[in-house]
Short mmCIF file of C-alpha atoms (C1' of nucleotides) in Angstrom, two decimals:
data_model
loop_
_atom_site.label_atom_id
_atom_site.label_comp_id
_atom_site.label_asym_id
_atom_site.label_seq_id
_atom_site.Cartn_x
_atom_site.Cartn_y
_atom_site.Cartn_z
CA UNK A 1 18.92 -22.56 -28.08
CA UNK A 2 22.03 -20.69 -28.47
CA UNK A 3 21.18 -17.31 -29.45
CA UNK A 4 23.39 -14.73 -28.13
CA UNK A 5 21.39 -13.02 -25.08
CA UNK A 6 19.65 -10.01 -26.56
CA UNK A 7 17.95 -7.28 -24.12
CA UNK A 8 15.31 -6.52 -25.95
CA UNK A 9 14.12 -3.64 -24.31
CA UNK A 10 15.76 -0.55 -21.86
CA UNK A 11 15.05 -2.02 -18.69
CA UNK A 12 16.57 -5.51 -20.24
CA UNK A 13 19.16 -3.36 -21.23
CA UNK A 14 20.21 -1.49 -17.89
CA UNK A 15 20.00 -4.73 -16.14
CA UNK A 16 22.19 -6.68 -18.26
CA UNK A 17 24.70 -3.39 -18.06
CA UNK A 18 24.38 -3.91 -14.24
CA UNK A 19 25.35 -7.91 -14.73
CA UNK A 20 22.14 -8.91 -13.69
CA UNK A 21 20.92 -12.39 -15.41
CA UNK A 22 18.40 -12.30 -18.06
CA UNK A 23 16.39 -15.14 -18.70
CA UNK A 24 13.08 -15.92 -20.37
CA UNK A 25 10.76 -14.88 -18.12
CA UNK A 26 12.48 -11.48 -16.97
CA UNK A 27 12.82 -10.53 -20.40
CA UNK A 28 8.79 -10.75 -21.12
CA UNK A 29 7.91 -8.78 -17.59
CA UNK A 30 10.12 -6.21 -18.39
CA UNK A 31 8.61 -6.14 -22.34
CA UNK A 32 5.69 -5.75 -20.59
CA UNK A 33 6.23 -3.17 -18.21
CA UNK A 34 7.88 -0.96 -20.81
CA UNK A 35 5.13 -1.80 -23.58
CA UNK A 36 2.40 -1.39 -21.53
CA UNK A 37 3.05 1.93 -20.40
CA UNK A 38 2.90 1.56 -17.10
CA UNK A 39 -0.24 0.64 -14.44
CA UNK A 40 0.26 -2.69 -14.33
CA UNK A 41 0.19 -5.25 -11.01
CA UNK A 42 1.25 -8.48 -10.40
CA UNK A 43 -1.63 -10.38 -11.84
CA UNK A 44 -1.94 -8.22 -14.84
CA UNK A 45 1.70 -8.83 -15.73
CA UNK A 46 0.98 -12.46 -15.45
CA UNK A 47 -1.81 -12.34 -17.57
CA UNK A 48 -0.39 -10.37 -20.42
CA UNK A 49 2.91 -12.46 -20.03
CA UNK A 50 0.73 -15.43 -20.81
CA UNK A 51 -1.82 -14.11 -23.54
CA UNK A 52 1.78 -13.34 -25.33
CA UNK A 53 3.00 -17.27 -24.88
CA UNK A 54 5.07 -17.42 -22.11
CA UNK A 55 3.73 -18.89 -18.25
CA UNK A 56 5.53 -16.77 -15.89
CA UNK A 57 4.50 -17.97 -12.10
CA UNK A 58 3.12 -15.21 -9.60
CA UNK A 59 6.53 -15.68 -7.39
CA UNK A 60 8.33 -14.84 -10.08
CA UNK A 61 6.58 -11.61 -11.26
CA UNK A 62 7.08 -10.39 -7.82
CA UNK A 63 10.49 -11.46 -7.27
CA UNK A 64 11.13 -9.38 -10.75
CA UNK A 65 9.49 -6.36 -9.67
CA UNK A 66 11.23 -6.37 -6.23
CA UNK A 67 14.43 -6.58 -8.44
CA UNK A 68 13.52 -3.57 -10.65
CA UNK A 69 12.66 -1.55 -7.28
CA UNK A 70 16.18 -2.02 -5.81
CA UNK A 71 17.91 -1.19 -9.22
CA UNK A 72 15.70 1.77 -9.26
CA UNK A 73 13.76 0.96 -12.57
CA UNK A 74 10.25 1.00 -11.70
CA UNK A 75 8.49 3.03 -9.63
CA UNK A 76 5.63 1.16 -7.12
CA UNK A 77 1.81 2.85 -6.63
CA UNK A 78 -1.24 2.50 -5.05
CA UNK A 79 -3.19 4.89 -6.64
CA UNK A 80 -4.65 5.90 -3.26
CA UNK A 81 -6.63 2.19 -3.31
CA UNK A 82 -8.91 3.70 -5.81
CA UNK A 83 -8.24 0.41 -7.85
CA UNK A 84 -7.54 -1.93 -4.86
CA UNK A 85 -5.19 -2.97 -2.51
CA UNK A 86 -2.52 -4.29 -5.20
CA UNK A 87 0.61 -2.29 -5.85
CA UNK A 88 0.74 -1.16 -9.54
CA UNK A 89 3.94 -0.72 -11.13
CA UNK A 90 5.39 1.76 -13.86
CA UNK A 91 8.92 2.29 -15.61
CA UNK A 92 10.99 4.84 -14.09
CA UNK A 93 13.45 7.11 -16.23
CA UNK A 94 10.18 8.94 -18.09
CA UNK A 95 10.82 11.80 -15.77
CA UNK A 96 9.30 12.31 -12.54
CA UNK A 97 5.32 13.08 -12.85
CA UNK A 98 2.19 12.77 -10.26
CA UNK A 99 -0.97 10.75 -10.62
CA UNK A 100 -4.84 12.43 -9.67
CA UNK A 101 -6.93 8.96 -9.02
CA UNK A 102 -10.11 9.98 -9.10
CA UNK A 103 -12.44 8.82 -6.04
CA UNK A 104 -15.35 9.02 -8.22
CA UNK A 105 -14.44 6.67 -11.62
CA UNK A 106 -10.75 5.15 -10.14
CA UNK A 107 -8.97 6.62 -13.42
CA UNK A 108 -6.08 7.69 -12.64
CA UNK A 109 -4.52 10.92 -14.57
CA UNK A 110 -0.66 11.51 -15.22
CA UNK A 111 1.23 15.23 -14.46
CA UNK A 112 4.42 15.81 -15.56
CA UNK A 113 6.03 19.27 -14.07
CA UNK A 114 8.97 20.71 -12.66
CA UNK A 115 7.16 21.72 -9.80
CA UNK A 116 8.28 17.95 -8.37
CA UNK A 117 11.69 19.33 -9.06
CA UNK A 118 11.36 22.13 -6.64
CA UNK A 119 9.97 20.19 -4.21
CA UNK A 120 13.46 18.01 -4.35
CA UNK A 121 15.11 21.17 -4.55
CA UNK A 122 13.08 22.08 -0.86
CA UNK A 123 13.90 19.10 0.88
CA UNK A 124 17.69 19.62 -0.22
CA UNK A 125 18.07 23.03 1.46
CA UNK A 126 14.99 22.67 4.35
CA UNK A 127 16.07 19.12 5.73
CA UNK A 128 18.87 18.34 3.62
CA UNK A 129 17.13 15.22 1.96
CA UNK A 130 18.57 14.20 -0.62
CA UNK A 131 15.49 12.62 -2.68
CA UNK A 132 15.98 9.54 -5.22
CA UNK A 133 11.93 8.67 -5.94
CA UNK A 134 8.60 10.83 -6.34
CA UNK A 135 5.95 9.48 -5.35
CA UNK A 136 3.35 11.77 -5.69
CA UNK A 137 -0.43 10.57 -5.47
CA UNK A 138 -3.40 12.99 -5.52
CA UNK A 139 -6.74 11.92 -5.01
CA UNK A 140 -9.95 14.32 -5.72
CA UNK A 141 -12.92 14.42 -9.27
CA UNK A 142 -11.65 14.17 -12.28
CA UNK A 143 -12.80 16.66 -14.90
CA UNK A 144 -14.99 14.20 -16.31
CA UNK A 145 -16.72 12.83 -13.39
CA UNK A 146 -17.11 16.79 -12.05
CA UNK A 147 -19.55 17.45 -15.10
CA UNK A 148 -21.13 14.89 -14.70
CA UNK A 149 -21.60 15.36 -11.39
CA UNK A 150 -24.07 18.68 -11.82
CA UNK A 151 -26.68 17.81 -8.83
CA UNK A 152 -25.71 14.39 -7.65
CA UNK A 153 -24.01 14.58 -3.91
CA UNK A 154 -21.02 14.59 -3.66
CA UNK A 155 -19.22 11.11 -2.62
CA UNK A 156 -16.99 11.03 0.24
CA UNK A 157 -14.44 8.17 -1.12
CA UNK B 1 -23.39 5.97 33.33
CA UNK B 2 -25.37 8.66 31.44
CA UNK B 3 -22.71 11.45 30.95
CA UNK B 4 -24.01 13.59 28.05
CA UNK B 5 -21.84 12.60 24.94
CA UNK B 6 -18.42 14.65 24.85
CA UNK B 7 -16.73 15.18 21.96
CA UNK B 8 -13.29 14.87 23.30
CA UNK B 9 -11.55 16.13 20.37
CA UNK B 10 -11.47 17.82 16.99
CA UNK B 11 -12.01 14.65 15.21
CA UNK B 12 -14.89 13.25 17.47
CA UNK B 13 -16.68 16.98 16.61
CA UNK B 14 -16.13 16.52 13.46
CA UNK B 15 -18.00 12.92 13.33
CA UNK B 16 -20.24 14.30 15.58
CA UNK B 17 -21.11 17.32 13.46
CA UNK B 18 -21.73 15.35 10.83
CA UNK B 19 -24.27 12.94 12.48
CA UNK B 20 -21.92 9.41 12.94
CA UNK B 21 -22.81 7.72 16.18
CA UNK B 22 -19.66 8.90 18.85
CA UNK B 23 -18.63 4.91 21.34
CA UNK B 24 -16.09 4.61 23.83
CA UNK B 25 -14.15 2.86 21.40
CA UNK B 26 -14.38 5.23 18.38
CA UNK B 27 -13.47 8.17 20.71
CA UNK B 28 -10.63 6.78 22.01
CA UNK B 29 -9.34 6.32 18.37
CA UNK B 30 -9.86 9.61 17.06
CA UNK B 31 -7.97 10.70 20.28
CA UNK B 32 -4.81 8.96 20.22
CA UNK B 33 -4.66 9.63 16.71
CA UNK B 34 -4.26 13.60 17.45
CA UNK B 35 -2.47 13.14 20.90
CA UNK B 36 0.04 10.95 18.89
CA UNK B 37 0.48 13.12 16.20
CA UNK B 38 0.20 10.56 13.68
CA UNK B 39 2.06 7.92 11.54
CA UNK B 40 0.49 5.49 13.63
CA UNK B 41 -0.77 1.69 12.03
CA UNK B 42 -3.60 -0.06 13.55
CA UNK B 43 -1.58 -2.55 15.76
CA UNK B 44 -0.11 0.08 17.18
CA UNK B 45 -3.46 1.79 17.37
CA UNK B 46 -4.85 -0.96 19.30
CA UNK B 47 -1.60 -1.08 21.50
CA UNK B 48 -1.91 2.28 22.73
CA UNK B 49 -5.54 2.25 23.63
CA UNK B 50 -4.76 -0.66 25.63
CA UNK B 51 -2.32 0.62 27.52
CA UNK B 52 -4.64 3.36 28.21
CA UNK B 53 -7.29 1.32 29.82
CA UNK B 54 -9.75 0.32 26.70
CA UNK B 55 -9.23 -2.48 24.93
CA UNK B 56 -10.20 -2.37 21.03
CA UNK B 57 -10.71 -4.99 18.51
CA UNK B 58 -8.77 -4.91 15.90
CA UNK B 59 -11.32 -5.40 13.44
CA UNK B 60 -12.82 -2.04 15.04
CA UNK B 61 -9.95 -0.19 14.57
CA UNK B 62 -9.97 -1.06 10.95
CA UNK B 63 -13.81 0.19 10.32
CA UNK B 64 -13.01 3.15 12.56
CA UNK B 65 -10.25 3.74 10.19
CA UNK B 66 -12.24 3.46 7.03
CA UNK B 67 -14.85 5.54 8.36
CA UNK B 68 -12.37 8.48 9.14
CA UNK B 69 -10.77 8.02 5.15
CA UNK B 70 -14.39 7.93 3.95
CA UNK B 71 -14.99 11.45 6.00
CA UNK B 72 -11.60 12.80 4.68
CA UNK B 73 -10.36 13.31 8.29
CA UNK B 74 -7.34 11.06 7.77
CA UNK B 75 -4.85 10.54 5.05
CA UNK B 76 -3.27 6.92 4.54
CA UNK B 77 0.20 6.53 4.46
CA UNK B 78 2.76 3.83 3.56
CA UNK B 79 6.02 5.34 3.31
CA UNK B 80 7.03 3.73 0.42
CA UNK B 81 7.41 0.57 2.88
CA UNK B 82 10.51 1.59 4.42
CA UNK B 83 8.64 0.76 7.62
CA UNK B 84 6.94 -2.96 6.37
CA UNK B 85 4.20 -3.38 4.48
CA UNK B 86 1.05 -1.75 6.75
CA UNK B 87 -0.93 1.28 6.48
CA UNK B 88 -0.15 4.23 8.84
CA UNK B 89 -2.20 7.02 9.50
CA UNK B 90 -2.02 10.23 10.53
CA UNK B 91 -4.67 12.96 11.19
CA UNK B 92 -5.18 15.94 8.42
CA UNK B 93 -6.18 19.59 8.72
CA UNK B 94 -3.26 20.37 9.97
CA UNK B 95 -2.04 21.09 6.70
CA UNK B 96 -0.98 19.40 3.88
CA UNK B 97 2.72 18.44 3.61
CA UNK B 98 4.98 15.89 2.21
CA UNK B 99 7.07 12.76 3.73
CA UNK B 100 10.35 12.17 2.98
CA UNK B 101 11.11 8.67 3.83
CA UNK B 102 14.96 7.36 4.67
CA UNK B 103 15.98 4.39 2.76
CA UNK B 104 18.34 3.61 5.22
CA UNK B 105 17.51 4.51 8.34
CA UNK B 106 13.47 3.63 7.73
CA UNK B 107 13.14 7.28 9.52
CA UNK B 108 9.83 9.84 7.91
CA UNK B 109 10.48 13.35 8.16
CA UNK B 110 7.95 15.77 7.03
CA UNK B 111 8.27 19.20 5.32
CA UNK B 112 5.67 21.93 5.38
CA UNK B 113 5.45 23.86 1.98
CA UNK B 114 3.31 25.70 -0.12
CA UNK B 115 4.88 24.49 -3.54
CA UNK B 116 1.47 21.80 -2.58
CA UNK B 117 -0.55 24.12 -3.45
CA UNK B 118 0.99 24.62 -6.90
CA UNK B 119 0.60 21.69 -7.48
CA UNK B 120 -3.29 21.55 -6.95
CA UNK B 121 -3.35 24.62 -8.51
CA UNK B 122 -1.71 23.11 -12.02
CA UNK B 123 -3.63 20.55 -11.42
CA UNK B 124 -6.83 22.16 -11.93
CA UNK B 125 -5.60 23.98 -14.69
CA UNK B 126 -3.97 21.54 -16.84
CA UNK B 127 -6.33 18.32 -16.02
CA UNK B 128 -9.20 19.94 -14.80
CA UNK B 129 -9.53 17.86 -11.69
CA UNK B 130 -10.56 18.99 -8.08
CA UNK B 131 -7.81 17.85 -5.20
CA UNK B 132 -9.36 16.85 -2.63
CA UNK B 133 -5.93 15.05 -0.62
CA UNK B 134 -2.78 15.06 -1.24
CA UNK B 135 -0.09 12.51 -0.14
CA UNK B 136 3.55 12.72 -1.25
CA UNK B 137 6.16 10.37 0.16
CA UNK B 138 9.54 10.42 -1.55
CA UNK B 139 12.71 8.03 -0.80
CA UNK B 140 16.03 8.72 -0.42
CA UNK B 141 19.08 9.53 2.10
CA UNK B 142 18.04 11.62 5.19
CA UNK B 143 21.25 14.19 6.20
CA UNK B 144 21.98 12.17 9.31
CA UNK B 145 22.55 8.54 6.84
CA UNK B 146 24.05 11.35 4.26
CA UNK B 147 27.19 12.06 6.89
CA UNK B 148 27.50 8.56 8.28
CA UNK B 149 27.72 7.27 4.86
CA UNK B 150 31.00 9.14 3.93
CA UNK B 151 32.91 5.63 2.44
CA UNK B 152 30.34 3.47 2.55
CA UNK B 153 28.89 2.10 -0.67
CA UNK B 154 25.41 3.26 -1.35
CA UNK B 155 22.55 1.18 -0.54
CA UNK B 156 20.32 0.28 -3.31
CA UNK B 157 16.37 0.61 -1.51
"C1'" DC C 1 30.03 -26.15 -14.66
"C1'" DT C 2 27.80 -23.66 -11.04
"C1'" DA C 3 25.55 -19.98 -9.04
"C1'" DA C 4 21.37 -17.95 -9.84
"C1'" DC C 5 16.70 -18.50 -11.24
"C1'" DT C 6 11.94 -20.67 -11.74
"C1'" DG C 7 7.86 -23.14 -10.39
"C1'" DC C 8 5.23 -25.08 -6.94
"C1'" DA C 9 3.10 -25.13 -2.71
"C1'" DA C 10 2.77 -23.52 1.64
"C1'" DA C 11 3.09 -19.82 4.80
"C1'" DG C 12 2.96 -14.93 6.35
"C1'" DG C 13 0.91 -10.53 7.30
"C1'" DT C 14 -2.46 -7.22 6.82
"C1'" DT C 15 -7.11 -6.17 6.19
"C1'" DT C 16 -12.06 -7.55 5.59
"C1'" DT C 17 -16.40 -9.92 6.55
"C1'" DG C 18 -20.42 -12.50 8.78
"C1'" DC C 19 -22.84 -13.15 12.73
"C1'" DC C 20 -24.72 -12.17 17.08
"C1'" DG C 21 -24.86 -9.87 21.34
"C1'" DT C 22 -24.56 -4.84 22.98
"C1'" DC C 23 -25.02 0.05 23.12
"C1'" DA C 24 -25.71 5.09 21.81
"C1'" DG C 25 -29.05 8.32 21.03
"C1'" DC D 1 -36.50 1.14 21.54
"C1'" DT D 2 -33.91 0.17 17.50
"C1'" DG D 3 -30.57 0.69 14.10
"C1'" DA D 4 -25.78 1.03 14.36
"C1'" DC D 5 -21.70 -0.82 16.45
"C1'" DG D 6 -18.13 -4.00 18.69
"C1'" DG D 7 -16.10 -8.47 19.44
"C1'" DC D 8 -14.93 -12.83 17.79
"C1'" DA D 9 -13.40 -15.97 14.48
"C1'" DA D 10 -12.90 -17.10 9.92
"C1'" DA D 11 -11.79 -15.72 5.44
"C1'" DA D 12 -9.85 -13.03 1.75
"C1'" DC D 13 -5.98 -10.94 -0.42
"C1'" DC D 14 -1.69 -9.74 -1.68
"C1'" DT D 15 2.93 -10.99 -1.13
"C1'" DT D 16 6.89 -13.78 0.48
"C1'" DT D 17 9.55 -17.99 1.32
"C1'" DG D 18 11.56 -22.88 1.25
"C1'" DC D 19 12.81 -26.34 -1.62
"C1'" DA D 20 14.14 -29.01 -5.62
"C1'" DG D 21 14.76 -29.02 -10.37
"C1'" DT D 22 16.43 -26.00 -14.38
"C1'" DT D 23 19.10 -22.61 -16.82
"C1'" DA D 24 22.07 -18.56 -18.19
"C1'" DG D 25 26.59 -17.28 -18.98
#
DNA sequence: CTAACTGCAAAGGTTTTGCCGTCAG
DNA sequence: CTGACGGCAAAACCTTTGCAGTTAG
């Protein structure tokens, strides 16, 4: 009833240190979100939220995640639509890195590189942009689905 | 009446070449796309060609859409929804380059650079996967919003 | 104690789909 | 001619919003 609030997890964490207010339910999305590793949309986060115990209503996942967007925390995708028309969400402060969604099977591969830092590094001194999210989705065939791919036609999309 | 069927622009060849069935409707898609230059969303899609004289069901401008994506002739945009929550498109082959969208301003500028290709080319190396599009937006402060922003406090997205 | 938050239900906006008449090739 | 396409209207989806009760600090 009266435990002390407790963060719980980094995002928890930075929020609190931002005097945002924690409560139940933003504590177990942002578990989640950190747990999970990323990848996640609204309805996933609602599901997992409830397989661990706690009923956290679709309004309120969303209303989280826009919060996490303006304080910079998560980072939103769309994986190209290879997985639908959902936004999929994913912790920020990992470093910047790209995703390759593959047209073929919809996984969707993670690149981390300092390439994306030179690209920031261009837009500084070509438009002088001064860049604050990456976003950086590639769509092609995954290794997997290329070998498997020996005479089959190739699929436009 | 019976006007032999004329391309009317790269994109209609292109569909043409590759044995899709050219209307009055389609063509005047695939040419406002190019004349516009791009980072156009279907309403305003079906505005335009309107004003020019054809009018287009939205629902056709959607399939038309679909069908370019599916031929790779068109990459699919969002600018990190600095601009609302559609889908704007914009023609490709004219290179790949990146958006950087303004946070403040809700102004896209786009930069030109061959640092893309690195990036395709580490992808193939490290993941083994074939690009096949590209589409990097990032978000931040354009230099305009950078120089009118001297006292003011920083906008958070 | 009180402003901020949640759930609920309804609405909003974009995009998709089914059906039938029309048209390109 | 005939299969593919366009218009129309309805639906599907994801996401947002208004309101009243609840809660964190």
């Amino acid at each position: 009833m009266s435990a002390r609030p407790r963060p719980g997890s980094l995002l928890a964490t930075k929020l609190v240190a931002r005097g945002v207010r924690l409560t139940n339910q933003r504590r177990k999305i942002l578990e989640l979100i950190e747990s999970e590793g990323g990848h996640l949309d609204a309805a996933r986060i609602q599901e997992l939220a409830r397989e661990r115990q706690i009923s956290v209503d679709r309004a309120t996942v969303y209303r989280t995640l826009a919060l996490l967007k303006q304080h910079g925390l998560v980072e939103e995708l769309d994986f190209l639509h290879v997985r639908g028309d959902q936004h999929f969400y994913e912790s920020r402060g990992l470093g910047d890195h790209l995703h390759a969604c593959c047209y073929r099977c919809g996984r969707v591969s993670e690149l981390r590189t300092a390439t994306l830092d030179r690209l920031k590094e261009e837009l500084r001194d070509n438009l002088g942009f001064r860049t604050e999210s990456v976003r950086v989705e590639v769509g092609g065939c995954c290794k997997e689905c290329a070998e498997h791919e020996e005479q089959v036609s190739p699929v436009v999309i």
